[in-house]
Every structure is written in C-alpha cells, then in structure tokens.
Amino acid sequence: MIEDDKTRRSVERLRVLLELTSDSIWESDSALGLAMVHGKGGESRGELSGALGYRLDEIIDPRSVAEDGPRLLAALQERAPFRDCALPVQIPGGAREWLRLSGFPMFGEDGTFTGYLGTATRITEERQRLAAERRRQQLESLGQLAGGVAHEFNNLLVPIVMLSKMALPRVPEDDETLKLFLTTIHESGWKAAQIVRSVLTYARQMTPSAGPVRCGEVVNERIQLLRQVLPPSVVIETEISDTNTSILGNAGELSQIVVNLFNNATEAVEQYGTIRCSLHRVKLDGDERRVCGIESGDALRLMVEDTGPGIPAEIRDRVFEPFFTTKSVGRGTGLGLSVVEGIVKDWGGHIVLESSVGRGAIITILLPVIESSAEVAL
C-alpha cells in the first residue's frame, strides 16, 4: 500500500512537471519514427506533432546546413543520447521551423533498443532575431567600408567630370570624333558619380536636407522624363490621384526612388511589358499603423508594379540587401532597392515587396504625410 502511494505521488509529480514545461515531449519507436508528441494538458501539440510517423532524420531541412545536424545524426546512428541540438526541421505540410532537440535512448530488459524519449523547444524567433542582428552588423560594417571607398572614388571622378565638361566648348566644330570622345567621358563620369552618390546615401555619409515635398508633382515629373528615355516597347500606366499632399523628404531623393523602381521594373520586363505606377492618399487602420510605424495613420501610398517573371521565394528576402543582384555582370550594382529602402526608412515610411514566380512584382511604399503651409521644396 505504501509503495502504491509512492508510485501515485511520483506519477503526480511527473504529471505536474509535464503541465508546467513549455517544451514538447516526444517519443520514437525503434525505427526512429515519431510515435508520440505530448504537450500541455495531455494534448498532442508542438511543431513535431505534424511529423508523427516520420523518422527523425527525415525531417531535418535539407536546404539548410545546420551546425548541430551532424551531431544529431551521429547520435541517432549510434543510439546514443544527444542534448540541445539546434537545427531547422521541415514538418510535412507545414512551415520550416527551428527546434532545439534533446533525446535519450531507451532499452528493454534484454538490452534491445526500443526508441528515444526526448524534448523539443521551438526557437524559430530566437534564430530570426540572431540572424537579423548579424545582418544589421554586417550592413553597418559594409556601410562604413562602402562610404570610405565611395569618398575616394568621388575625389577621382570630380576632375574627370569637370575637366571633360570644360574641354567640350574648346573643341573645334568640325572635330566630331574628339567631341564624341569627350562627351562619352563626361557622361560616363557623371553616371559613375551617381552610383557613388547612391553608395554614400546608403552608407549614411551624406544626408540631403529634408523639407516639405509635394510627392505627386515630383512623381509625375519624373515619369514624364522616363517616358522619353525608356524603350517604346515598355508601356507605362499611371494613376496619380493626389498632387497636393506633402511628405517630409527631399525632392532629389524622391526622384531617385522613382528612377530606381522604374529601372528595376524595366529590367524585370526585359524591355517588353507594362509598368504601372499609382499614388494615392490613404488612411491606415490600427493594425496597418502598427506594422508600418506610421502613427498618424495618414499616408501616401506609392506602388510600382511590373509584368515581369516575378521573384522566386528563395531570394525574395534578399532583394533589399546592398550589392545583391540577379542581373548579369555589368548590368547592375545591386544598390537600387537598398538605397530606396534606406531613404524610405529615413523618412519614417514603410516598404514592402510582393512577388511570386510568373506574376510579376509589386513594390509598395507608404510615406507619412505632413500638413504644412510652408513653402514646398521642389
């Protein structure tokens, strides 16, 4: 009777511990197939619950090299215990998650291996925070390096651009060849200077002054200019309903945003397609304000959509990284969208990309509006 009471108390303590734990308790059979996943209240829960019947070594995500993957696989092969193995798993029919797994092998009275008993802790958000912090540090270091290099290039480009411009008026009218050479030098130097300016803007070594800007007017002007220089085979459709609302920004940087977005869209459609641009004043609801960080709720929504092939999911999260490009060598610097994102964030705005293969891409920018009677910077 006393032994029965001790057993019941032990079982009760284990039950309470199981209720309190935030981990999933899992058990496998002798073939390493997941046989049970247990959670609070005795319910089957947790990320592993969708993998019942699958082998532990089958659910490790093959697309990612996990630092603890080899250690886990070696332990499973040797039927040895393992502890705190952090690795990504792909649950059949579910999302990719990061888990921290621990397991202990179980053996029968005759020494036969019967399976594993272990715990699983979801660490997806923790890994995402670490990845975001690493990316922030990398971008900060890259920005410092890029800023220093860009300043040096800028010092070299100034005499190239200025001297070629000063030499052009001195060329005899009948010397078309020399005039072409100097014009090419000047235009190439000017384009290089614009790239350097983009690098400096990204690196935050130069911060253009901010003031009220009528967004609709600037966007309209730049699109009119782009119609003249883009291939006639690119159809441009616009829907700009607001030309009076102002944002706090810089007209030059706003022009840079429009040009970069249209350049990317033109590359996407491969010079045969449609680019749609719209600008509207919108009222954001509570959830949208929290996501976008625009407290007032009044915003201008600039959208640029293309009919290109779309962006694969595996690289969609990288499009705003500096120097990341899918273009061939010599056709792009990979700075366009990173510069756009930097400007938008500096202005307190929000930018998002929507795309899928075969359905083109849409970039949406939300910018907080200002109500000011001050002179507008154009």
CSV table of C-alpha atoms in Angstrom, one decimal, residues 60-61 64-72 82-89 96-102 119-124 126-127 130:
chain,number,residue,atom,x,y,z
A,60,ILE,CA,15.8,17.8,-40.9
A,61,ASP,CA,15.5,20.5,-43.6
A,64,SER,CA,20.0,24.5,-44.7
A,65,VAL,CA,23.3,23.4,-43.2
A,66,ALA,CA,22.6,23.1,-39.5
A,67,GLU,CA,25.5,23.3,-37.2
A,68,ASP,CA,24.1,20.6,-34.9
A,69,GLY,CA,22.7,18.4,-37.7
A,70,PRO,CA,25.8,16.1,-38.0
A,71,ARG,CA,26.0,15.7,-34.2
A,72,LEU,CA,22.3,14.6,-34.1
A,82,PHE,CA,22.0,13.9,-27.5
A,83,ARG,CA,21.3,17.3,-26.0
A,84,ASP,CA,20.4,20.8,-27.2
A,85,CYS,CA,20.8,20.1,-30.9
A,86,ALA,CA,19.6,23.3,-32.7
A,87,LEU,CA,18.5,22.6,-36.3
A,88,PRO,CA,15.9,23.5,-38.8
A,89,VAL,CA,13.1,21.0,-39.5
A,96,ARG,CA,10.1,25.4,-41.7
A,97,GLU,CA,10.9,25.8,-38.0
A,98,TRP,CA,14.0,25.8,-35.8
A,99,LEU,CA,13.9,23.4,-32.9
A,100,ARG,CA,16.2,22.5,-30.1
A,101,LEU,CA,16.1,18.7,-29.6
A,102,SER,CA,17.3,16.6,-26.8
A,119,THR,CA,12.1,17.1,-25.6
A,120,ALA,CA,11.7,19.7,-28.3
A,121,THR,CA,11.8,23.5,-27.9
A,122,ARG,CA,10.8,25.9,-30.6
A,123,ILE,CA,13.5,28.5,-31.2
A,124,THR,CA,12.4,30.0,-34.5
A,126,GLU,CA,15.3,33.4,-31.4
A,127,ARG,CA,17.1,32.3,-34.6
A,130,LEU,CA,20.1,36.4,-34.2
